[in-house]
PDB file of C-alpha atoms in Angstrom:
ATOM      1  CA  UNK A   1      68.758 -20.451 -61.384  1.00  0.00           C
ATOM      2  CA  UNK A   2      65.158 -19.457 -61.039  1.00  0.00           C
ATOM      3  CA  UNK A   3      64.289 -16.372 -63.078  1.00  0.00           C
ATOM      4  CA  UNK A   4      61.391 -14.393 -64.454  1.00  0.00           C
ATOM      5  CA  UNK A   5      61.506 -12.575 -67.761  1.00  0.00           C
ATOM      6  CA  UNK A   6      59.285  -9.756 -68.878  1.00  0.00           C
ATOM      7  CA  UNK A   7      60.589  -9.035 -72.373  1.00  0.00           C
ATOM      8  CA  UNK A   8      58.688  -5.801 -72.901  1.00  0.00           C
ATOM      9  CA  UNK A   9      60.089  -2.873 -70.938  1.00  0.00           C
ATOM     10  CA  UNK A  10      57.552  -0.370 -72.207  1.00  0.00           C
ATOM     11  CA  UNK A  11      54.236  -0.819 -74.034  1.00  0.00           C
ATOM     12  CA  UNK A  12      51.979   1.886 -75.417  1.00  0.00           C
ATOM     13  CA  UNK A  13      48.364   1.241 -76.338  1.00  0.00           C
ATOM     14  CA  UNK A  14      45.343   3.336 -77.189  1.00  0.00           C
ATOM     15  CA  UNK A  15      42.436   3.452 -74.805  1.00  0.00           C
ATOM     16  CA  UNK A  16      39.960   0.728 -75.706  1.00  0.00           C
ATOM     17  CA  UNK A  17      42.558  -1.466 -77.365  1.00  0.00           C
ATOM     18  CA  UNK A  18      43.377  -4.940 -76.132  1.00  0.00           C
ATOM     19  CA  UNK A  19      46.480  -5.632 -74.077  1.00  0.00           C
ATOM     20  CA  UNK A  20      48.814  -8.548 -73.536  1.00  0.00           C
ATOM     21  CA  UNK A  21      51.833  -8.389 -71.259  1.00  0.00           C
ATOM     22  CA  UNK A  22      54.276 -11.244 -71.491  1.00  0.00           C
ATOM     23  CA  UNK A  23      55.901 -13.194 -68.684  1.00  0.00           C
ATOM     24  CA  UNK A  24      58.135 -16.259 -68.872  1.00  0.00           C
ATOM     25  CA  UNK A  25      59.711 -18.159 -66.033  1.00  0.00           C
ATOM     26  CA  UNK A  26      62.474 -20.686 -65.857  1.00  0.00           C
ATOM     27  CA  UNK A  27      62.003 -23.686 -63.630  1.00  0.00           C
ATOM     28  CA  UNK A  28      61.022 -27.298 -64.135  1.00  0.00           C
ATOM     29  CA  UNK A  29      58.162 -27.510 -61.700  1.00  0.00           C
ATOM     30  CA  UNK A  30      55.051 -25.370 -61.851  1.00  0.00           C
ATOM     31  CA  UNK A  31      55.571 -22.388 -59.599  1.00  0.00           C
ATOM     32  CA  UNK A  32      53.025 -20.136 -57.985  1.00  0.00           C
ATOM     33  CA  UNK A  33      52.442 -17.252 -60.382  1.00  0.00           C
ATOM     34  CA  UNK A  34      51.411 -13.702 -59.651  1.00  0.00           C
ATOM     35  CA  UNK A  35      50.808 -10.420 -61.416  1.00  0.00           C
ATOM     36  CA  UNK A  36      51.148  -7.209 -59.453  1.00  0.00           C
ATOM     37  CA  UNK A  37      50.420  -3.646 -60.546  1.00  0.00           C
ATOM     38  CA  UNK A  38      52.169  -0.530 -59.321  1.00  0.00           C
ATOM     39  CA  UNK A  39      50.384   2.737 -59.962  1.00  0.00           C
ATOM     40  CA  UNK A  40      52.494   5.915 -59.889  1.00  0.00           C
ATOM     41  CA  UNK A  41      53.596   6.699 -56.350  1.00  0.00           C
ATOM     42  CA  UNK A  42      51.932   3.606 -54.951  1.00  0.00           C
ATOM     43  CA  UNK A  43      52.944   0.247 -53.612  1.00  0.00           C
ATOM     44  CA  UNK A  44      52.251  -3.014 -55.412  1.00  0.00           C
ATOM     45  CA  UNK A  45      48.764  -4.442 -55.590  1.00  0.00           C
ATOM     46  CA  UNK A  46      47.954  -8.036 -56.479  1.00  0.00           C
ATOM     47  CA  UNK A  47      45.989  -8.394 -59.722  1.00  0.00           C
ATOM     48  CA  UNK A  48      45.703 -12.172 -59.846  1.00  0.00           C
ATOM     49  CA  UNK A  49      47.452 -15.410 -59.016  1.00  0.00           C
ATOM     50  CA  UNK A  50      47.687 -18.983 -60.245  1.00  0.00           C
ATOM     51  CA  UNK A  51      48.404 -22.060 -58.160  1.00  0.00           C
ATOM     52  CA  UNK A  52      46.740 -24.956 -59.931  1.00  0.00           C
ATOM     53  CA  UNK A  53      43.579 -25.987 -61.753  1.00  0.00           C
ATOM     54  CA  UNK A  54      42.026 -23.900 -64.502  1.00  0.00           C
ATOM     55  CA  UNK A  55      44.850 -22.315 -66.451  1.00  0.00           C
ATOM     56  CA  UNK A  56      42.856 -19.174 -67.202  1.00  0.00           C
ATOM     57  CA  UNK A  57      42.538 -17.036 -64.097  1.00  0.00           C
ATOM     58  CA  UNK A  58      40.487 -13.939 -63.578  1.00  0.00           C
ATOM     59  CA  UNK A  59      41.688 -11.013 -61.530  1.00  0.00           C
ATOM     60  CA  UNK A  60      40.631  -7.582 -60.453  1.00  0.00           C
ATOM     61  CA  UNK A  61      40.052  -4.602 -62.764  1.00  0.00           C
ATOM     62  CA  UNK A  62      39.050  -6.845 -65.678  1.00  0.00           C
ATOM     63  CA  UNK A  63      42.439  -8.541 -66.054  1.00  0.00           C
ATOM     64  CA  UNK A  64      43.005 -12.189 -66.782  1.00  0.00           C
ATOM     65  CA  UNK A  65      46.059 -14.359 -67.264  1.00  0.00           C
ATOM     66  CA  UNK A  66      46.685 -17.709 -68.855  1.00  0.00           C
ATOM     67  CA  UNK A  67      49.207 -20.243 -67.658  1.00  0.00           C
ATOM     68  CA  UNK A  68      50.815 -22.255 -70.429  1.00  0.00           C
ATOM     69  CA  UNK A  69      53.034 -24.971 -69.074  1.00  0.00           C
ATOM     70  CA  UNK A  70      54.501 -25.883 -72.467  1.00  0.00           C
ATOM     71  CA  UNK A  71      55.715 -22.320 -72.946  1.00  0.00           C
ATOM     72  CA  UNK A  72      56.565 -21.581 -69.292  1.00  0.00           C
ATOM     73  CA  UNK A  73      54.466 -18.463 -69.682  1.00  0.00           C
ATOM     74  CA  UNK A  74      51.882 -16.568 -67.693  1.00  0.00           C
ATOM     75  CA  UNK A  75      50.750 -13.694 -69.887  1.00  0.00           C
ATOM     76  CA  UNK A  76      48.433 -10.991 -68.626  1.00  0.00           C
ATOM     77  CA  UNK A  77      45.568  -9.793 -70.804  1.00  0.00           C
ATOM     78  CA  UNK A  78      42.797  -7.258 -70.848  1.00  0.00           C
ATOM     79  CA  UNK A  79      40.296  -6.942 -73.698  1.00  0.00           C
ATOM     80  CA  UNK A  80      39.835  -3.172 -73.462  1.00  0.00           C
ATOM     81  CA  UNK A  81      42.324  -0.912 -71.729  1.00  0.00           C
ATOM     82  CA  UNK A  82      41.253   2.145 -69.741  1.00  0.00           C
ATOM     83  CA  UNK A  83      43.390   5.223 -69.181  1.00  0.00           C
ATOM     84  CA  UNK A  84      43.524   4.344 -65.471  1.00  0.00           C
ATOM     85  CA  UNK A  85      45.392   1.139 -66.338  1.00  0.00           C
ATOM     86  CA  UNK A  86      48.548   3.124 -67.025  1.00  0.00           C
ATOM     87  CA  UNK A  87      51.017   1.725 -64.500  1.00  0.00           C
ATOM     88  CA  UNK A  88      53.917  -0.642 -64.127  1.00  0.00           C
ATOM     89  CA  UNK A  89      53.148  -4.347 -64.108  1.00  0.00           C
ATOM     90  CA  UNK A  90      55.251  -7.009 -62.447  1.00  0.00           C
ATOM     91  CA  UNK A  91      55.127 -10.728 -62.927  1.00  0.00           C
ATOM     92  CA  UNK A  92      56.382 -12.778 -59.965  1.00  0.00           C
ATOM     93  CA  UNK A  93      56.909 -16.429 -59.211  1.00  0.00           C
ATOM     94  CA  UNK A  94      56.964 -18.149 -55.845  1.00  0.00           C
ATOM     95  CA  UNK A  95      58.306 -21.549 -54.993  1.00  0.00           C
ATOM     96  CA  UNK A  96      58.350 -23.531 -51.807  1.00  0.00           C
ATOM     97  CA  UNK A  97      61.500 -21.719 -50.858  1.00  0.00           C
ATOM     98  CA  UNK A  98      61.771 -18.472 -49.042  1.00  0.00           C
ATOM     99  CA  UNK A  99      61.251 -15.710 -51.546  1.00  0.00           C
ATOM    100  CA  UNK A 100      59.232 -14.293 -54.365  1.00  0.00           C
ATOM    101  CA  UNK A 101      61.108 -13.620 -57.601  1.00  0.00           C
ATOM    102  CA  UNK A 102      60.043 -10.604 -59.608  1.00  0.00           C
ATOM    103  CA  UNK A 103      60.448  -9.750 -63.246  1.00  0.00           C
ATOM    104  CA  UNK A 104      61.872  -6.389 -64.225  1.00  0.00           C
ATOM    105  CA  UNK A 105      58.470  -4.935 -64.962  1.00  0.00           C
ATOM    106  CA  UNK A 106      56.577  -3.588 -67.967  1.00  0.00           C
ATOM    107  CA  UNK A 107      55.514   0.028 -68.019  1.00  0.00           C
ATOM    108  CA  UNK A 108      52.160   0.544 -69.696  1.00  0.00           C
ATOM    109  CA  UNK A 109      51.281   3.862 -71.255  1.00  0.00           C
ATOM    110  CA  UNK A 110      47.724   4.496 -72.465  1.00  0.00           C
ATOM    111  CA  UNK A 111      46.882   7.119 -75.055  1.00  0.00           C
ATOM    112  CA  UNK A 112      43.378   8.612 -75.244  1.00  0.00           C
TER     113      UNK A 112
ATOM    114  CA  UNK B   1      42.126  -1.252 -42.177  1.00  0.00           C
ATOM    115  CA  UNK B   2      44.614  -4.000 -42.956  1.00  0.00           C
ATOM    116  CA  UNK B   3      47.796  -2.419 -44.146  1.00  0.00           C
ATOM    117  CA  UNK B   4      51.560  -2.202 -44.228  1.00  0.00           C
ATOM    118  CA  UNK B   5      52.928   1.199 -43.272  1.00  0.00           C
ATOM    119  CA  UNK B   6      56.381   2.601 -43.898  1.00  0.00           C
ATOM    120  CA  UNK B   7      58.044   5.728 -42.586  1.00  0.00           C
ATOM    121  CA  UNK B   8      59.352   7.992 -43.811  1.00  0.00           C
ATOM    122  CA  UNK B   9      57.924   8.066 -47.329  1.00  0.00           C
ATOM    123  CA  UNK B  10      60.713  10.279 -48.595  1.00  0.00           C
ATOM    124  CA  UNK B  11      64.187  10.753 -47.208  1.00  0.00           C
ATOM    125  CA  UNK B  12      67.219  12.659 -48.391  1.00  0.00           C
ATOM    126  CA  UNK B  13      70.396  12.074 -46.439  1.00  0.00           C
ATOM    127  CA  UNK B  14      74.154  12.237 -46.775  1.00  0.00           C
ATOM    128  CA  UNK B  15      76.753   9.523 -47.071  1.00  0.00           C
ATOM    129  CA  UNK B  16      77.562   7.837 -43.781  1.00  0.00           C
ATOM    130  CA  UNK B  17      74.666   9.141 -41.705  1.00  0.00           C
ATOM    131  CA  UNK B  18      72.871   6.186 -40.124  1.00  0.00           C
ATOM    132  CA  UNK B  19      69.184   5.899 -40.840  1.00  0.00           C
ATOM    133  CA  UNK B  20      66.257   3.602 -40.125  1.00  0.00           C
ATOM    134  CA  UNK B  21      63.187   3.018 -42.239  1.00  0.00           C
ATOM    135  CA  UNK B  22      60.331   1.620 -40.215  1.00  0.00           C
ATOM    136  CA  UNK B  23      57.815  -0.960 -41.387  1.00  0.00           C
ATOM    137  CA  UNK B  24      54.749  -2.087 -39.513  1.00  0.00           C
ATOM    138  CA  UNK B  25      51.856  -4.395 -40.391  1.00  0.00           C
ATOM    139  CA  UNK B  26      48.576  -4.895 -38.547  1.00  0.00           C
ATOM    140  CA  UNK B  27      47.585  -8.250 -40.061  1.00  0.00           C
ATOM    141  CA  UNK B  28      49.430 -10.543 -37.644  1.00  0.00           C
ATOM    142  CA  UNK B  29      51.561 -11.793 -40.514  1.00  0.00           C
ATOM    143  CA  UNK B  30      54.493 -14.050 -39.786  1.00  0.00           C
ATOM    144  CA  UNK B  31      56.515 -13.290 -42.930  1.00  0.00           C
ATOM    145  CA  UNK B  32      57.969  -9.874 -43.693  1.00  0.00           C
ATOM    146  CA  UNK B  33      60.401  -8.743 -46.326  1.00  0.00           C
ATOM    147  CA  UNK B  34      62.269  -5.739 -47.655  1.00  0.00           C
ATOM    148  CA  UNK B  35      62.804  -5.036 -51.345  1.00  0.00           C
ATOM    149  CA  UNK B  36      64.521  -2.350 -53.293  1.00  0.00           C
ATOM    150  CA  UNK B  37      63.276  -1.259 -56.692  1.00  0.00           C
ATOM    151  CA  UNK B  38      65.644   0.158 -59.277  1.00  0.00           C
ATOM    152  CA  UNK B  39      64.939   1.038 -62.925  1.00  0.00           C
ATOM    153  CA  UNK B  40      65.452  -1.938 -65.194  1.00  0.00           C
ATOM    154  CA  UNK B  41      66.076  -4.292 -62.292  1.00  0.00           C
ATOM    155  CA  UNK B  42      62.611  -4.790 -60.881  1.00  0.00           C
ATOM    156  CA  UNK B  43      62.302  -5.648 -57.213  1.00  0.00           C
ATOM    157  CA  UNK B  44      65.160  -7.350 -55.449  1.00  0.00           C
ATOM    158  CA  UNK B  45      64.884  -8.785 -52.002  1.00  0.00           C
ATOM    159  CA  UNK B  46      67.179  -7.347 -49.331  1.00  0.00           C
ATOM    160  CA  UNK B  47      66.223  -9.268 -46.182  1.00  0.00           C
ATOM    161  CA  UNK B  48      63.307 -11.318 -45.020  1.00  0.00           C
ATOM    162  CA  UNK B  49      61.939 -12.665 -41.780  1.00  0.00           C
ATOM    163  CA  UNK B  50      59.974 -15.862 -41.310  1.00  0.00           C
ATOM    164  CA  UNK B  51      58.904 -14.876 -37.806  1.00  0.00           C
ATOM    165  CA  UNK B  52      60.003 -13.036 -34.687  1.00  0.00           C
ATOM    166  CA  UNK B  53      63.756 -13.233 -34.166  1.00  0.00           C
ATOM    167  CA  UNK B  54      64.193 -15.139 -37.464  1.00  0.00           C
ATOM    168  CA  UNK B  55      65.791 -13.138 -40.271  1.00  0.00           C
ATOM    169  CA  UNK B  56      67.854 -14.033 -43.317  1.00  0.00           C
ATOM    170  CA  UNK B  57      69.583 -12.417 -46.247  1.00  0.00           C
ATOM    171  CA  UNK B  58      67.922 -11.939 -49.584  1.00  0.00           C
ATOM    172  CA  UNK B  59      69.667 -11.237 -52.857  1.00  0.00           C
ATOM    173  CA  UNK B  60      71.184  -7.828 -52.070  1.00  0.00           C
ATOM    174  CA  UNK B  61      71.840  -7.614 -48.304  1.00  0.00           C
ATOM    175  CA  UNK B  62      75.165  -5.731 -48.341  1.00  0.00           C
ATOM    176  CA  UNK B  63      74.999  -2.448 -46.448  1.00  0.00           C
ATOM    177  CA  UNK B  64      71.700  -3.237 -44.712  1.00  0.00           C
ATOM    178  CA  UNK B  65      70.602  -4.619 -41.362  1.00  0.00           C
ATOM    179  CA  UNK B  66      67.221  -5.679 -40.064  1.00  0.00           C
ATOM    180  CA  UNK B  67      65.688  -6.820 -36.815  1.00  0.00           C
ATOM    181  CA  UNK B  68      62.428  -8.543 -35.893  1.00  0.00           C
ATOM    182  CA  UNK B  69      61.837  -8.103 -32.196  1.00  0.00           C
ATOM    183  CA  UNK B  70      58.074  -7.873 -32.543  1.00  0.00           C
ATOM    184  CA  UNK B  71      55.801  -9.590 -34.994  1.00  0.00           C
ATOM    185  CA  UNK B  72      54.369  -6.381 -36.406  1.00  0.00           C
ATOM    186  CA  UNK B  73      57.600  -4.424 -36.949  1.00  0.00           C
ATOM    187  CA  UNK B  74      60.501  -4.998 -39.311  1.00  0.00           C
ATOM    188  CA  UNK B  75      62.808  -1.968 -39.511  1.00  0.00           C
ATOM    189  CA  UNK B  76      65.477  -1.596 -42.169  1.00  0.00           C
ATOM    190  CA  UNK B  77      68.733  -0.061 -40.969  1.00  0.00           C
ATOM    191  CA  UNK B  78      71.418   1.536 -43.083  1.00  0.00           C
ATOM    192  CA  UNK B  79      74.420   1.946 -40.791  1.00  0.00           C
ATOM    193  CA  UNK B  80      76.501   3.949 -43.252  1.00  0.00           C
ATOM    194  CA  UNK B  81      74.464   4.822 -46.333  1.00  0.00           C
ATOM    195  CA  UNK B  82      76.198   5.276 -49.657  1.00  0.00           C
ATOM    196  CA  UNK B  83      74.934   6.810 -52.926  1.00  0.00           C
ATOM    197  CA  UNK B  84      74.428   3.350 -54.477  1.00  0.00           C
ATOM    198  CA  UNK B  85      71.700   2.765 -51.908  1.00  0.00           C
ATOM    199  CA  UNK B  86      69.621   5.516 -53.457  1.00  0.00           C
ATOM    200  CA  UNK B  87      66.498   3.611 -54.395  1.00  0.00           C
ATOM    201  CA  UNK B  88      62.813   2.999 -53.785  1.00  0.00           C
ATOM    202  CA  UNK B  89      62.271   0.627 -50.885  1.00  0.00           C
ATOM    203  CA  UNK B  90      59.251  -1.543 -50.199  1.00  0.00           C
ATOM    204  CA  UNK B  91      58.294  -3.512 -47.166  1.00  0.00           C
ATOM    205  CA  UNK B  92      55.935  -6.448 -47.614  1.00  0.00           C
ATOM    206  CA  UNK B  93      54.243  -9.032 -45.442  1.00  0.00           C
ATOM    207  CA  UNK B  94      52.314 -12.246 -45.860  1.00  0.00           C
ATOM    208  CA  UNK B  95      50.520 -14.603 -43.544  1.00  0.00           C
ATOM    209  CA  UNK B  96      53.396 -17.059 -43.666  1.00  0.00           C
ATOM    210  CA  UNK B  97      55.845 -18.173 -46.281  1.00  0.00           C
ATOM    211  CA  UNK B  98      54.409 -20.973 -48.361  1.00  0.00           C
ATOM    212  CA  UNK B  99      55.234 -19.720 -51.830  1.00  0.00           C
ATOM    213  CA  UNK B 100      51.581 -19.302 -52.644  1.00  0.00           C
ATOM    214  CA  UNK B 101      50.649 -16.566 -50.213  1.00  0.00           C
ATOM    215  CA  UNK B 102      49.995 -13.087 -51.486  1.00  0.00           C
ATOM    216  CA  UNK B 103      52.388 -10.452 -50.244  1.00  0.00           C
ATOM    217  CA  UNK B 104      50.968  -7.128 -49.127  1.00  0.00           C
ATOM    218  CA  UNK B 105      53.137  -4.141 -49.872  1.00  0.00           C
ATOM    219  CA  UNK B 106      53.681  -0.862 -48.134  1.00  0.00           C
ATOM    220  CA  UNK B 107      53.560   2.428 -50.073  1.00  0.00           C
ATOM    221  CA  UNK B 108      57.322   2.656 -50.468  1.00  0.00           C
ATOM    222  CA  UNK B 109      60.122   4.860 -49.187  1.00  0.00           C
ATOM    223  CA  UNK B 110      62.107   6.869 -51.670  1.00  0.00           C
ATOM    224  CA  UNK B 111      65.639   7.275 -50.362  1.00  0.00           C
ATOM    225  CA  UNK B 112      68.267   9.595 -51.801  1.00  0.00           C
ATOM    226  CA  UNK B 113      71.821   9.416 -50.478  1.00  0.00           C
ATOM    227  CA  UNK B 114      73.997  12.368 -51.453  1.00  0.00           C
TER     228      UNK B 114
END
């Protein structure tokens, strides 16, 4: 069955530190890959997406993600975290079926 | 402004009292979907709709109904709510379902069933 794994439930970083959030998917073919962010009390906002081509994709708010086919991973990174980045982050995969599959989310806490 | 709206944003009700959560989008999107978000479980799809009058079950459809009579609206109906339906609900839409299309999310509806 298709699935998405975000192994880190909760991550805490200091402001200005680098960040990497992990995402792994299970499926043979390359899916469409997304990262969404959910700020407190808000809906989900798309950060970035990968369909094909360059495996390093740039998104909004200074985020980037790298697709690694050999590891079935699509990890999200940011070189320097800001306090406003505190939120919950969801990795999602889409296939040519009828739904988007979400991971369980990683909650990011940022200390000043 | 392009957006997905949901009403109400917060709702407290009692077991068995029918309720409807409305969802509307102004982007002329064909695809709409309902999700519920629970701690540790992420987002799970309840129902989706490929277009007007076309709906289908997602992963957790039990206890829910939907309808798609107009392209812009996709209400979620709980005929007889139970406490295990206490959750945060999101409506989403995308241009059409092709796997690659971004989904736009509403602000969420926090439902508590006592």
